Structures are given as structure tokens and as C-alpha cells.
């Protein structure tokens, strides 16, 4: 095989966003439509409907870069409503003003003009556009707009303000990004009809876009690898143009062929990596289940099984459905899956759009009728690559040895089962526990009552401790997405407590959220605002917040969203804590906080100066505190100068 310096470089990006427009393959048509709206058609509000798990973050991140130097009359400000759905509109606009001010580098006095909803639209935005953009268009790229509909329907109110503002400001534009069906937001449907516009749909790639995503990354690094057309067709058949899953397959195929020292990718190579790809792609594949209720998940699994057996999903469900689930429930589940684009009509039946998702659902297989399944050719291929072929007839000696081994195994298993039967009952009871917990979390999220939510949280902490027993999804045999739902419950409960000033309980809930959660980065931003830029809290509230964050990090559990394992987090927090105490003339506490800051802090020189300033203001208290400290103070080491 021909060798090349680029042979070992895997050019496929899977599991993380793409940050450079030059590496965003397959989305040219979508980007061109958006640019046409703003540059050529002067469309003031563009509605961008993006399917779940389709590479939205990559598109939104790269979109401003697609406006080249020749089109530099555009200034983008990107803002996500995720994490703010429970906030009142004035507070949301306050955060948006922070983002605008930070992006455009506005003076603080201009930023402060956005202190009310009226002033944001009537004073702040006009001044920004007229005085600070040099004739550029201001494009507000507003992500997760539909989350404003989840609680008290703030979306329409904010949209009406925005619609009025873009009419009054010639150079103001907005792109609203949302994932839920348009029919759930009637006012947007009405707007489109009035304006004679259509939503820009961002979904699965077409064949040409998928092919670009497969071959262009190789060209970019001048790789010797190439795909036979049959291999490209097979990837297209499996991924249906889903960008992340296409990258997943290509990444695994690349590693497979590299290890075999072959430069040509064939169809069999694609089939050989399916099990590995499904294992590696759990996070993306699991995302197809996240927005679904338990009934919708059950129907989704049934469609996958029905496709496998060539039958109707309802026949599968008749075997397993619980008495509480009605045919009407399944009809609603069917329509919901079609709305989300996960399932499509196929003649008189249904078909899962993305074949790799279907194979993964079959592989998970929580349905009890799997013994009746007749595997299709595609499944046989996967199994052939998972297990080695077996001889047709073992010899008599091998049969005898196998028989003895089987008897030994049966006796061993029997003893184990007898020893555990009193404590664990059986596997099905554990399954029912998982189902019950899933229902309790769902009900707590739906009811939105603090008492109910706290009851469920306490149950998980005591009976299902993630710290001691591992993630909930690992404790359960079936896929209920317990961690995703429990993290959502922690976020909702935590935000509710923080909003009412109960920082202790709110921060404790936030700190329990695990890094796999889809809104993890939004929770981190809340903590960063508390520690770095949020001056709206009183000094007393700030002290309580910082004290609770410290407590969580010293509890042994670690606060995942703001961990002291990162020195930067710890130093930033103690820097602010020192400043707040100094403002209240609490010199001892201020000195103690400054002395916890390490020398690698990027503002360490400023800390040293602040500590010297405190000493000048009150020598006695500062020196007394320095003597009390058990550990050396990096910012004030003993020396003749001090």
C-alpha cells in the first residue's frame, strides 16, 4: 500500500462541534439560504428550524464566519435562551445586552441603558446600531427560542417586541433558531403567512452533501485513503445524511482501514465497524430518545422491531403493552415521532428514517419478543463481524467437555441465584423499579412543585446514589434516560430555589448535575456569572453563593459545574470573595480569601497589590489574620519588604 505522512491523521470530527467554517462540510445550501435572506432579500426575521442532534451548534458557530470580507457589512451577536426560560423578559434582555456589549465592546454607560424592556429596544439597540457599528447590519442569532414556550409562553411577547424593533431599525435583523414543530408556535406560523416567507429547514443532508462530508475531509489533508462508491452508498444508507452519524461511521472506518494498512474503503469495511460505531456513538444515539416520553420510546422500539420482522408495530405492542396504555396513546406517539422526523410513513407502514438508529434500537432491544425475531441480512452481517464463525459439528470429545462445563455453570448460577433471591427478588423487579423512578421524575418535572421535586431528589440521593452506585443509566437494565431526566429535574429545582433566594439548596442541586447533561454548559455559565461578572446580587447574597460553592467543593462530592480541580475556578472565586469582604470592611475574611489564591493566577500581581492596600488601610487586623493562618500566604510571603 502507498504510504503517506497523512496516513495516520483521522480527519473526521465526531462528538464535538466544528468551529471553523472551512471544515463545515455538507451545509453549503443551508448557509447560502440564510445569507440570501440577509444580504440579498433583506428579510428582517429568519426562522431556522433545526432538527435535534443534527449539528446545530456547529452550524450556529460557523455561520458568522461564512460572511466573507466582501460581505463584512454584518455583525453577528449569538445568544441562547437555554437556561433563561424561567426568567422574566427584562432579565433575559439584560443578559442579551451583556452579550451585545461584550461582542461589540461597548462602554459601560451605553450598556447600562438597557435597564428596562422599553429602553433595550428604544434606546439601547438604536444607539448601538447608529453609533457603534459603522453602518453594519446587526444580526441577533437567537438560539433555543422555543424554550420560552415551555413554561409561561414568553416567546410571543418577546417576538412581538422584536418584530416591532426590526421594522423601526433598518439595520437590525434576527435569526430565530428552534427545534420544536412550528405548529406548536402558532404566532410564528401566522407571521410567515403575513410575510409570505417559509422556514429554513435544517435537517438531514442530501446524498451530495453526505458524499462531501465523507470525501472532502480526506482531500483537505491530502490523504491516500479513498472510498469505493459502494462504501459511500452504504454509509448513506446507514446514516441517511445525519451529519454526526456520518462522521461517526467515517471515523471508525478510517481507523479500521488504517489498522489493516489498506487505503481503499469498501462496503464490507463499513459493515465491519457497525458494532464499534454504535458503542462509540451512544451519546448521539441516546439523543434520539431524550425528547420522548416513555410511551413514545416504547413505540419507537416497536417500529424498529416491526421493521425487523416485517410486521406492524401495533402487533408487537399488543404482546407487551401495559393496561394503562391506550391505542390513542400510541396514535399520539406515532404522530409525535413523525413530527420529530425520527419516523416516516412507508406505504401503509412506518419506517425509522436513520437505519443506524434502527440497528441500535434493535441492539438495545428492551422488547420481550426478541426470541421470535428472524434476523435480516443486515443484522446477520453485524453478527458475523462480532463473532467468529463456528464449526458445523463439534467432535464427540468436545461435546462431552462442553456438557460437563455446562452442568458446572448451571450449578454455579443456581447457587448464586438462591443466595441472592431474598434481597433482589428477580431481574424484573429491578426493571420495574427503574420504570417507577422514571415515572416519578417525569411527574415531578410536569407538576413543577418544589415539594414533589425535592421528594424525588431525596429518594435518588439516598436509594440511587450516583456517587456510590454510578450513573442511573448504568444501574438500570433498560434505557429510560434516567440521568438526562434527573439532571433536568435538578436544573429546574435548582433554578427555582435560586430565583427565590434559597442559594444553598439551589447550588447543591446544580452541583449534582453531571457533565453528560445537554445543558451542562449553560449551568456552568450561571456559576461563571456569579463569580465573574454578575454585580446585581447584593454583597450578602454573593457571600452566600460563594460560601455554598466552596462548601460543595469541600464536601468530597465535588461541584462538577464549578470544580476547584480547576485552579482558575478556585482563584476567581476567592478573588471575588476577598473583594466583597473588603467592600464590607471585613478585613480578616478578605485577607484569608486572598491568601488562598495561588501564584499561577492570571491576576496574581493585582491580588498582591490589593493585599498590600488592605494592610495600609488596617495594619493591625491584616497582620493579626496573617499570623492566624496555618498555611503560607502566596500573595504576602514573609520578607523585609512586607
Coordinates of C-alpha atoms in Angstrom, one line a residue:
X1 CA 0.0 0.0 0.0
X2 CA 1.2 3.5 -0.7
X3 CA 2.4 5.3 2.4
X4 CA 1.9 8.9 3.3
X5 CA 2.6 11.2 6.2
X6 CA -1.1 11.9 6.4
X7 CA -2.0 8.3 6.7
X8 CA -2.3 8.4 10.5
X9 CA -4.3 11.6 10.7
X10 CA -8.0 10.9 11.3
X11 CA -9.7 13.9 9.6
X12 CA -13.2 13.1 10.9
X13 CA -14.6 15.2 13.8
X14 CA -17.1 13.2 15.9
X15 CA -18.6 14.0 19.3
X16 CA -17.7 17.7 19.4
X17 CA -18.8 20.8 17.4
X18 CA -17.0 22.2 14.4
X19 CA -15.7 25.7 15.0
X20 CA -14.2 26.5 11.5
X21 CA -16.5 27.2 8.6
X22 CA -13.9 25.6 6.2
X23 CA -14.5 22.3 8.0
X24 CA -18.3 22.5 7.9
X25 CA -19.0 20.2 5.0
X26 CA -22.4 19.4 3.6
X27 CA -24.2 22.6 4.8
X28 CA -23.5 25.0 1.9
X29 CA -27.1 25.0 0.7
X30 CA -28.4 25.9 4.2
X31 CA -25.8 28.6 4.7
X32 CA -26.5 30.1 1.3
X33 CA -30.2 30.3 2.0
X34 CA -29.5 32.2 5.3
X35 CA -27.1 34.5 3.6
X36 CA -29.6 35.2 0.8
X37 CA -32.2 36.2 3.4
X38 CA -29.9 38.8 4.9
X39 CA -27.6 40.0 2.1
X40 CA -29.9 39.9 -0.9
X41 CA -33.6 39.8 0.2
X42 CA -33.3 42.0 3.3
X43 CA -35.6 39.6 5.2
X44 CA -35.6 41.1 8.7
X45 CA -36.6 37.9 10.7
X46 CA -35.5 34.5 9.5
X47 CA -36.9 31.4 11.2
X48 CA -34.4 28.5 11.3
X49 CA -36.0 25.1 12.2
X50 CA -33.2 22.7 13.1
X51 CA -33.9 19.0 13.9
X52 CA -32.4 17.6 17.1
X53 CA -28.9 16.2 17.1
X54 CA -28.3 17.4 13.6
X55 CA -25.2 19.5 14.2
X56 CA -26.9 22.8 15.2
X57 CA -24.0 24.0 17.4
X58 CA -21.6 23.6 14.5
X59 CA -23.9 25.5 12.1
X60 CA -24.5 28.4 14.5
X61 CA -20.9 28.7 15.4
X62 CA -19.7 28.7 11.8
X63 CA -22.5 30.8 10.3
X64 CA -21.0 34.2 11.1
X65 CA -17.7 33.1 9.5
X66 CA -19.5 32.4 6.2
X67 CA -20.0 36.1 5.7
X68 CA -16.7 36.9 3.9
X69 CA -14.7 40.1 3.8
X70 CA -16.7 41.2 0.8
X71 CA -19.8 40.9 2.9
X72 CA -18.4 42.4 6.1
X73 CA -21.3 44.8 6.5
X74 CA -22.8 42.3 9.0
X75 CA -22.1 42.0 12.7
X76 CA -23.4 38.9 14.5
X77 CA -24.3 38.5 18.2
X78 CA -25.1 35.0 19.2
X79 CA -27.3 34.3 22.2
X80 CA -29.0 31.1 23.5
X81 CA -32.2 31.3 25.6
X82 CA -31.4 27.9 27.1
X83 CA -31.1 28.4 30.9
X84 CA -33.2 31.6 30.8
X85 CA -36.7 30.1 30.2
X86 CA -37.8 30.7 33.7
X87 CA -36.5 34.3 33.8
X88 CA -38.8 37.3 33.2
X89 CA -38.3 39.1 29.8
X90 CA -36.5 42.2 31.3
X91 CA -33.9 39.9 32.9
X92 CA -33.4 37.9 29.7
X93 CA -32.9 41.1 27.8
X94 CA -30.4 42.2 30.4
X95 CA -28.3 39.0 29.7
X96 CA -28.7 39.6 25.9
X97 CA -27.4 43.2 26.4
X98 CA -24.4 41.8 28.2
X99 CA -23.7 39.6 25.2
X100 CA -24.1 42.5 22.8
X101 CA -21.9 44.8 24.9
X102 CA -19.2 42.1 25.1
X103 CA -19.2 41.3 21.4
X104 CA -19.1 44.9 20.3
X105 CA -17.0 46.2 23.2
X106 CA -19.5 48.9 24.3
X107 CA -18.7 51.4 27.0
X108 CA -20.4 50.6 30.3
X109 CA -22.6 53.7 30.2
X110 CA -24.1 52.5 26.9
X111 CA -24.6 49.0 28.3
X112 CA -26.4 50.4 31.3
X113 CA -29.1 52.0 29.1
X114 CA -30.6 48.5 28.6
X115 CA -32.1 48.6 32.1
X116 CA -35.8 48.0 31.1
X117 CA -37.5 46.3 28.2
X118 CA -38.6 49.6 26.7
X119 CA -35.1 51.0 27.0
X120 CA -33.5 47.9 25.5
X121 CA -35.5 48.3 22.3
X122 CA -36.0 52.0 22.1
X123 CA -32.7 53.4 23.4
X124 CA -30.0 50.7 23.7
X125 CA -30.4 48.9 20.3
X126 CA -30.8 52.2 18.2
X127 CA -27.7 53.7 19.9
X128 CA -25.6 50.5 19.2
X129 CA -26.6 50.4 15.6
X130 CA -26.3 54.1 14.9
X131 CA -23.1 54.9 16.8
X132 CA -21.0 51.7 17.2
X133 CA -21.4 49.6 14.0
X134 CA -20.2 52.0 11.3
X135 CA -23.1 51.2 9.1
X136 CA -23.0 47.4 9.6
X137 CA -26.2 45.4 10.0
X138 CA -26.7 43.9 13.4
X139 CA -27.8 40.3 13.3
X140 CA -29.1 38.7 16.5
X141 CA -28.7 35.0 16.2
X142 CA -31.1 33.7 18.9
X143 CA -30.8 30.0 19.6
X144 CA -33.3 27.8 21.5
X145 CA -36.1 30.4 21.0
X146 CA -38.7 27.7 21.6
X147 CA -37.7 27.1 25.2
X148 CA -39.5 30.3 26.0
X149 CA -42.7 28.4 25.3
X150 CA -42.1 25.7 27.9
X151 CA -43.4 27.5 30.9
X152 CA -45.4 30.7 30.7
X153 CA -45.4 31.4 26.9
X154 CA -43.0 34.3 26.9
X155 CA -42.0 33.6 23.3
X156 CA -44.9 35.5 21.7
X157 CA -44.4 38.6 23.9
X158 CA -40.6 38.8 23.1
X159 CA -41.3 38.1 19.4
X160 CA -43.8 41.0 19.2
X161 CA -41.1 43.3 20.7
X162 CA -38.6 42.0 18.2
X163 CA -40.9 42.3 15.2
X164 CA -41.6 45.9 16.1
X165 CA -37.9 46.7 16.6
X166 CA -36.8 45.3 13.2
X167 CA -39.4 47.4 11.4
X168 CA -38.2 50.5 13.1
X169 CA -34.4 49.8 12.8
X170 CA -33.4 49.4 9.1
X171 CA -30.1 47.6 10.0
X172 CA -31.5 45.3 12.7
X173 CA -32.0 41.6 11.8
X174 CA -32.8 38.5 13.7
X175 CA -32.4 34.7 13.1
X176 CA -34.6 32.6 15.5
X177 CA -33.4 29.1 15.9
X178 CA -35.9 26.5 17.2
X179 CA -36.4 22.7 17.3
X180 CA -40.0 22.0 18.2
X181 CA -42.6 21.7 15.5
X182 CA -43.7 25.1 14.1
X183 CA -47.4 24.2 14.8
X184 CA -46.6 24.5 18.5
X185 CA -46.0 28.2 18.0
X186 CA -49.0 29.5 16.1
X187 CA -47.8 33.1 16.1
X188 CA -44.8 32.1 14.1
X189 CA -47.0 30.4 11.6
X190 CA -49.1 33.5 11.3
X191 CA -46.0 35.7 10.9
X192 CA -44.8 33.5 8.0
X193 CA -48.1 33.7 6.2
X194 CA -48.3 37.5 6.6
X195 CA -44.8 38.0 5.3
X196 CA -45.0 35.4 2.6
X197 CA -42.0 33.6 4.0
X198 CA -41.0 30.0 4.7
X199 CA -39.0 28.5 7.4
X200 CA -35.5 27.4 6.5
X201 CA -35.4 23.7 7.4
X202 CA -32.0 22.3 8.6
X203 CA -32.2 18.6 8.7
X204 CA -30.6 15.5 7.2
X205 CA -28.0 16.1 4.4
X206 CA -28.9 15.0 0.9
X207 CA -26.7 12.4 -0.9
X208 CA -24.4 15.1 -2.4
X209 CA -23.9 16.8 1.0
X210 CA -23.2 13.4 2.6
X211 CA -20.7 12.5 0.0
X212 CA -18.9 15.8 0.6
X213 CA -18.8 15.1 4.3
X214 CA -17.2 11.7 3.6
X215 CA -14.6 12.6 1.0
X216 CA -13.8 16.3 1.5
X217 CA -12.0 15.9 4.9
X218 CA -9.6 13.4 3.2
X219 CA -8.9 15.8 0.4
X220 CA -8.2 18.6 2.9
X221 CA -5.3 16.6 4.4
X222 CA -4.2 15.1 1.1
X223 CA -4.8 11.6 2.4
X224 CA -4.2 8.5 0.3
X225 CA -7.5 7.0 1.6
X226 CA -10.3 6.8 -0.9
X227 CA -13.8 5.3 -0.8
X228 CA -15.3 2.9 -3.3
X229 CA -18.8 4.1 -4.4
X230 CA -20.4 1.0 -2.7
X231 CA -18.8 2.2 0.6
X232 CA -20.2 5.7 0.2
X233 CA -23.6 4.3 -0.7
X234 CA -23.5 2.0 2.4
X235 CA -22.7 5.0 4.7
X236 CA -25.5 7.0 3.1
X237 CA -27.9 4.0 3.6
X238 CA -26.9 3.8 7.3
X239 CA -26.7 7.5 8.2
X240 CA -29.5 8.8 5.9
X241 CA -27.4 12.0 5.8
X242 CA -27.2 12.6 9.5
X243 CA -24.0 14.6 9.9
X244 CA -22.9 13.4 13.3
X245 CA -23.6 9.7 12.5
X246 CA -21.9 10.0 9.1
X247 CA -18.8 11.4 10.9
X248 CA -19.1 8.5 13.4
X249 CA -19.1 5.9 10.7
X250 CA -16.3 7.5 8.7
X251 CA -14.1 7.9 11.8
X252 CA -14.4 4.2 12.7
X253 CA -13.9 3.1 9.1
X254 CA -10.8 5.2 8.9
X255 CA -9.3 3.7 12.0
X256 CA -10.3 0.2 10.9
X257 CA -8.6 0.6 7.4
X258 CA -5.6 2.3 8.9
X259 CA -5.0 -0.6 11.2
X260 CA -5.3 -3.0 8.3
X261 CA -2.9 -0.9 6.3
X262 CA -5.3 -0.5 3.4
X263 CA -6.1 2.7 1.6
X264 CA -9.3 1.7 -0.2
X265 CA -12.5 1.7 1.8
X266 CA -15.0 -1.0 0.7
X267 CA -18.6 -1.7 1.7
X268 CA -17.6 -4.7 3.9
X269 CA -15.3 -2.3 5.8
X270 CA -18.3 -0.2 6.7
X271 CA -20.3 -3.2 7.9
X272 CA -17.4 -4.5 9.9
X273 CA -17.3 -1.4 12.2
X274 CA -21.1 -1.1 13.0
X275 CA -21.0 -2.5 16.5
X276 CA -17.9 -0.4 17.4
X277 CA -19.6 2.7 16.0
X278 CA -22.8 2.1 17.9
X279 CA -20.9 1.7 21.1
X280 CA -18.8 4.8 20.5
X281 CA -21.8 6.8 19.4
X282 CA -24.0 6.1 22.4
X283 CA -24.3 9.8 23.3
X284 CA -25.6 10.8 19.9
X285 CA -27.8 7.8 19.5
X286 CA -29.2 8.3 23.0
X287 CA -30.2 11.8 21.9
X288 CA -33.0 10.3 19.8
X289 CA -34.6 9.1 23.0
X290 CA -34.1 12.2 25.1
X291 CA -37.2 14.2 23.9
X292 CA -39.5 11.2 24.0
X293 CA -41.9 10.2 26.7
X294 CA -41.9 6.6 27.9
X295 CA -44.8 5.7 25.7
X296 CA -43.1 7.3 22.7
X297 CA -39.9 5.4 23.4
X298 CA -41.9 2.2 23.6
X299 CA -43.5 2.9 20.2
X300 CA -40.1 3.8 18.7
X301 CA -38.7 0.5 19.8
X302 CA -41.7 -1.3 18.4
X303 CA -41.3 0.4 15.0
X304 CA -37.7 -0.8 14.9
X305 CA -38.8 -4.3 15.8
X306 CA -41.6 -4.3 13.3
X307 CA -39.3 -3.3 10.5
X308 CA -37.0 -6.2 11.5
X309 CA -39.9 -8.7 11.4
X310 CA -41.8 -7.2 8.6
X311 CA -44.9 -6.7 10.6
X312 CA -47.0 -3.9 12.2
X313 CA -45.7 -2.1 15.3
X314 CA -49.1 -2.4 17.0
X315 CA -48.8 -6.2 16.7
X316 CA -45.6 -6.0 18.6
X317 CA -47.1 -3.7 21.2
X318 CA -50.1 -6.0 21.8
X319 CA -47.7 -8.5 23.3
X320 CA -46.2 -6.1 25.8
X321 CA -48.4 -3.0 26.4
X322 CA -49.5 -2.3 29.9
X323 CA -53.2 -2.0 30.6
X324 CA -52.8 1.8 31.3
X325 CA -51.6 2.5 27.8
X326 CA -54.4 3.0 25.3
X327 CA -54.5 2.9 21.4
X328 CA -54.9 6.7 21.5
X329 CA -51.7 7.0 23.4
X330 CA -49.9 5.1 20.7
X331 CA -51.5 7.1 17.9
X332 CA -50.2 10.3 19.6
X333 CA -46.8 8.7 20.0
X334 CA -46.8 7.8 16.3
X335 CA -47.6 11.4 15.2
X336 CA -45.0 12.8 17.6
X337 CA -42.3 10.6 16.1
X338 CA -43.2 11.7 12.6
X339 CA -43.2 15.4 13.7
X340 CA -39.7 15.0 15.1
X341 CA -38.5 13.5 11.9
X342 CA -37.5 10.2 13.6
X343 CA -40.0 8.1 11.7
X344 CA -41.6 8.4 8.3
X345 CA -44.5 6.8 6.5
X346 CA -43.5 3.9 4.3
X347 CA -46.5 2.8 2.2
X348 CA -49.1 1.7 4.8
X349 CA -46.4 1.2 7.4
X350 CA -43.7 3.1 9.2
X351 CA -40.0 3.3 8.8
X352 CA -37.3 4.7 11.0
X353 CA -35.5 7.3 8.9
X354 CA -31.9 6.6 10.0
X355 CA -31.0 2.9 9.6
X356 CA -28.1 3.1 12.1
X357 CA -30.6 4.3 14.7
X358 CA -32.9 1.4 13.9
X359 CA -30.0 -1.1 14.2
X360 CA -29.0 0.5 17.5
X361 CA -32.6 0.2 18.9
X362 CA -32.7 -3.4 17.9
X363 CA -29.3 -4.0 19.5
X364 CA -30.6 -2.5 22.8
X365 CA -33.8 -4.4 22.4
X366 CA -35.9 -3.9 25.6
X367 CA -38.8 -5.7 24.0
X368 CA -39.5 -9.2 25.3
X369 CA -40.3 -10.9 21.9
X370 CA -36.7 -10.9 20.6
X371 CA -36.6 -14.7 20.6
X372 CA -39.2 -14.7 17.9
X373 CA -37.1 -12.3 15.7
X374 CA -36.0 -13.5 12.3
X375 CA -32.7 -11.6 11.7
X376 CA -32.4 -9.8 8.4
X377 CA -29.3 -9.9 6.2
X378 CA -28.1 -6.6 7.7
X379 CA -28.3 -8.0 11.2
X380 CA -26.5 -11.2 10.1
X381 CA -23.7 -9.1 8.8
X382 CA -23.2 -7.3 12.1
X383 CA -23.2 -10.6 14.0
X384 CA -20.7 -12.1 11.6
X385 CA -18.3 -9.3 12.4
X386 CA -18.9 -9.5 16.1
X387 CA -18.4 -13.3 16.5
X388 CA -16.2 -15.7 14.7
X389 CA -17.7 -18.4 12.6
X390 CA -18.3 -21.7 14.4
X391 CA -17.7 -25.3 13.0
X392 CA -20.8 -27.1 11.9
X393 CA -20.4 -30.2 14.2
X394 CA -18.1 -30.4 17.2
X395 CA -16.3 -33.7 17.8
X396 CA -17.7 -36.1 20.5
X397 CA -14.9 -35.3 23.0
X398 CA -15.6 -31.5 22.6
X399 CA -19.3 -32.2 23.1
X400 CA -18.7 -34.2 26.3
X401 CA -16.4 -31.5 27.7
X402 CA -18.9 -28.8 26.8
X403 CA -21.7 -30.8 28.6
X404 CA -19.6 -31.1 31.8
X405 CA -18.8 -27.4 31.6
X406 CA -22.5 -26.6 31.1
X407 CA -23.6 -28.6 34.1
X408 CA -20.9 -26.8 36.3
X409 CA -22.1 -23.4 35.1
X410 CA -25.8 -24.3 35.8
X411 CA -24.9 -25.4 39.3
X412 CA -22.9 -22.2 39.9
X413 CA -25.6 -19.9 38.6
X414 CA -28.2 -21.8 40.6
X415 CA -26.3 -21.3 43.8
X416 CA -25.8 -17.6 43.1
X417 CA -29.5 -17.1 42.4
X418 CA -30.5 -18.9 45.6
X419 CA -28.1 -16.8 47.6
X420 CA -29.5 -13.5 46.2
X421 CA -33.2 -14.2 45.7
X422 CA -34.3 -12.8 49.1
X423 CA -32.6 -9.5 48.6
X424 CA -33.1 -8.8 44.9
X425 CA -36.2 -10.9 44.1
X426 CA -35.6 -11.0 40.4
X427 CA -34.5 -9.0 37.3
X428 CA -38.0 -7.9 36.5
X429 CA -38.4 -6.2 39.9
X430 CA -35.3 -4.1 39.3
X431 CA -36.8 -3.3 35.8
X432 CA -40.0 -2.2 37.5
X433 CA -38.0 0.0 40.0
X434 CA -36.4 1.7 37.0
X435 CA -39.7 2.3 35.3
X436 CA -41.2 3.6 38.5
X437 CA -38.3 6.0 39.1
X438 CA -38.6 7.2 35.5
X439 CA -42.3 7.9 36.0
X440 CA -41.7 9.7 39.3
X441 CA -39.1 12.0 37.7
X442 CA -41.4 12.7 34.8
X443 CA -44.3 13.5 37.0
X444 CA -42.1 15.8 39.2
X445 CA -41.0 17.7 36.1
X446 CA -44.5 18.0 34.8
X447 CA -46.1 19.1 38.1
X448 CA -43.4 21.7 38.8
X449 CA -44.0 21.6 42.5
X450 CA -40.9 22.1 44.7
X451 CA -42.1 19.7 47.4
X452 CA -42.7 16.9 44.8
X453 CA -39.3 17.5 43.1
X454 CA -37.4 17.6 46.4
X455 CA -39.1 14.3 47.4
X456 CA -37.8 12.6 44.2
X457 CA -34.3 14.2 44.6
X458 CA -34.0 12.9 48.2
X459 CA -35.0 9.4 47.0
X460 CA -32.4 9.4 44.3
X461 CA -29.7 10.7 46.7
X462 CA -30.5 8.0 49.3
X463 CA -31.6 5.0 47.4
X464 CA -29.9 5.5 44.0
X465 CA -26.8 7.4 45.0
X466 CA -25.0 8.3 41.8
X467 CA -21.8 9.0 43.8
X468 CA -21.7 5.5 45.3
X469 CA -23.5 3.3 42.7
X470 CA -22.7 5.1 39.4
X471 CA -24.9 6.9 36.9
X472 CA -28.6 5.9 36.9
X473 CA -28.5 4.6 33.4
X474 CA -25.8 2.1 34.4
X475 CA -27.9 1.0 37.3
X476 CA -30.9 0.2 35.1
X477 CA -31.0 -2.6 32.5
X478 CA -33.2 -0.7 30.1
X479 CA -32.9 2.7 28.5
X480 CA -35.1 5.2 30.4
X481 CA -32.6 8.1 30.1
X482 CA -32.8 8.5 33.9
X483 CA -29.7 10.6 34.1
X484 CA -30.9 13.0 31.4
X485 CA -34.3 13.4 33.1
X486 CA -32.8 13.6 36.7
X487 CA -30.4 16.3 35.6
X488 CA -33.3 18.2 34.1
X489 CA -35.1 17.9 37.4
X490 CA -32.0 19.2 39.3
X491 CA -31.7 22.1 36.9
X492 CA -35.4 23.1 37.3
X493 CA -35.4 22.6 41.1
X494 CA -32.1 24.4 41.4
X495 CA -33.2 27.4 39.3
X496 CA -36.5 27.6 41.3
X497 CA -34.6 27.8 44.6
X498 CA -32.0 30.3 43.3
X499 CA -34.8 32.5 41.9
X500 CA -36.4 32.7 45.4
X501 CA -33.1 33.4 47.1
X502 CA -32.5 29.9 48.5
X503 CA -29.0 29.7 47.2
X504 CA -27.9 26.8 49.4
X505 CA -30.5 24.3 48.0
X506 CA -30.2 25.7 44.5
X507 CA -26.5 25.4 44.3
X508 CA -26.5 22.0 45.9
X509 CA -28.9 20.8 43.1
X510 CA -26.8 22.5 40.4
X511 CA -23.6 20.9 41.7
X512 CA -25.1 17.4 41.4
X513 CA -25.7 17.8 37.6
X514 CA -23.3 15.5 35.6
X515 CA -21.3 16.6 32.6
X516 CA -23.2 14.4 30.2
X517 CA -26.3 16.7 30.6
X518 CA -27.2 18.6 27.4
X519 CA -27.5 21.9 29.3
X520 CA -24.3 21.4 31.4
X521 CA -22.5 24.4 29.7
X522 CA -25.5 26.7 30.5
X523 CA -25.3 25.7 34.2
X524 CA -21.6 26.5 34.1
X525 CA -22.3 29.9 32.7
X526 CA -24.6 30.7 35.6
X527 CA -21.8 30.0 38.1
X528 CA -19.3 31.9 36.0
X529 CA -21.6 35.0 36.1
X530 CA -21.9 34.7 39.8
X531 CA -18.2 34.6 40.2
X532 CA -17.0 36.9 37.5
X533 CA -19.5 39.5 36.2
X534 CA -22.8 39.4 37.9
X535 CA -22.9 42.7 40.0
X536 CA -26.7 42.6 40.5
X537 CA -26.5 40.4 43.6
X538 CA -26.1 42.2 46.9
X539 CA -22.8 41.6 48.8
X540 CA -24.7 39.5 51.3
X541 CA -26.2 37.3 48.6
X542 CA -22.8 37.0 46.8
X543 CA -21.2 35.8 50.1
X544 CA -23.9 33.1 50.5
X545 CA -23.4 32.0 46.9
X546 CA -19.7 31.7 47.2
X547 CA -19.8 30.1 50.6
X548 CA -22.1 27.4 49.2
X549 CA -19.9 26.7 46.2
X550 CA -16.9 26.3 48.5
X551 CA -18.9 24.0 50.7
X552 CA -19.9 21.8 47.7
X553 CA -16.3 21.6 46.6
X554 CA -15.1 20.7 50.1
X555 CA -17.8 18.1 50.7
X556 CA -16.0 15.3 48.9
X557 CA -18.6 15.2 46.1
X558 CA -17.0 18.0 44.0
X559 CA -19.2 20.5 42.2
X560 CA -18.9 19.4 38.6
X561 CA -20.2 22.6 37.1
X562 CA -17.7 24.7 39.0
X563 CA -15.0 22.4 40.2
X564 CA -12.0 23.5 42.3
X565 CA -10.0 20.9 40.5
X566 CA -9.6 23.7 38.0
X567 CA -7.3 26.3 39.7
X568 CA -8.7 29.1 37.6
X569 CA -12.2 28.5 39.1
X570 CA -10.9 28.4 42.6
X571 CA -8.8 31.5 42.2
X572 CA -11.5 33.5 40.5
X573 CA -13.9 32.7 43.3
X574 CA -11.6 33.6 46.2
X575 CA -10.6 36.8 44.4
X576 CA -14.3 37.9 44.2
X577 CA -14.9 36.7 47.8
X578 CA -12.0 38.8 49.0
X579 CA -13.3 41.9 47.2
X580 CA -16.8 41.5 48.6
X581 CA -15.5 41.2 52.2
X582 CA -13.1 44.1 51.6
X583 CA -16.1 46.3 50.4
X584 CA -17.8 45.5 53.7
X585 CA -14.6 46.3 55.7
X586 CA -14.3 42.6 56.8
X587 CA -10.5 42.6 56.6
X588 CA -9.9 39.3 58.2
X589 CA -12.1 37.4 55.8
X590 CA -10.7 39.4 52.8
X591 CA -7.1 38.5 53.8
X592 CA -8.0 34.9 54.3
X593 CA -9.6 34.7 50.8
X594 CA -6.7 36.5 49.1
X595 CA -4.2 34.1 50.8
X596 CA -6.0 31.1 49.2
X597 CA -5.1 32.3 45.7
X598 CA -2.2 30.6 44.0
X599 CA 0.7 32.2 42.2
X600 CA -0.4 30.8 38.8
X601 CA -3.5 33.0 38.9
X602 CA -3.5 35.3 35.9
X603 CA -4.4 38.3 38.1
X604 CA -1.9 37.4 40.9
X605 CA 0.0 40.7 40.7
X606 CA -3.3 42.6 41.2
X607 CA -4.0 40.3 44.2
X608 CA -0.6 41.2 45.8
X609 CA -1.4 44.9 45.3
X610 CA -4.8 44.6 46.8
X611 CA -3.5 42.8 49.8
X612 CA -0.8 45.5 50.4
X613 CA -3.6 48.1 50.1
X614 CA -5.6 46.3 52.8
X615 CA -2.6 46.3 55.0
X616 CA -2.1 50.0 54.6
X617 CA -5.8 50.6 55.5
X618 CA -5.8 48.5 58.6
X619 CA -2.3 47.2 59.6
X620 CA -3.4 45.6 62.9
X621 CA -6.3 43.4 61.5
X622 CA -4.4 42.3 58.5
X623 CA -1.3 41.3 60.4
X624 CA -3.4 39.6 63.0
X625 CA -5.1 37.5 60.4
X626 CA -1.8 36.7 58.6
X627 CA -0.4 35.3 61.9
X628 CA -3.5 33.2 62.4
X629 CA -3.2 31.4 59.0
X630 CA -1.8 27.9 59.2
X631 CA -0.5 27.9 55.6
X632 CA 1.8 30.4 54.0
X633 CA 0.2 33.2 52.1
X634 CA 1.4 33.2 48.4
X635 CA 0.3 36.8 47.9
X636 CA 2.0 38.0 51.0
X637 CA 5.2 35.9 51.7
X638 CA 7.3 36.9 54.7
X639 CA 10.0 39.3 53.6
X640 CA 11.7 42.5 54.8
X641 CA 9.6 44.5 52.4
X642 CA 6.4 43.3 53.9

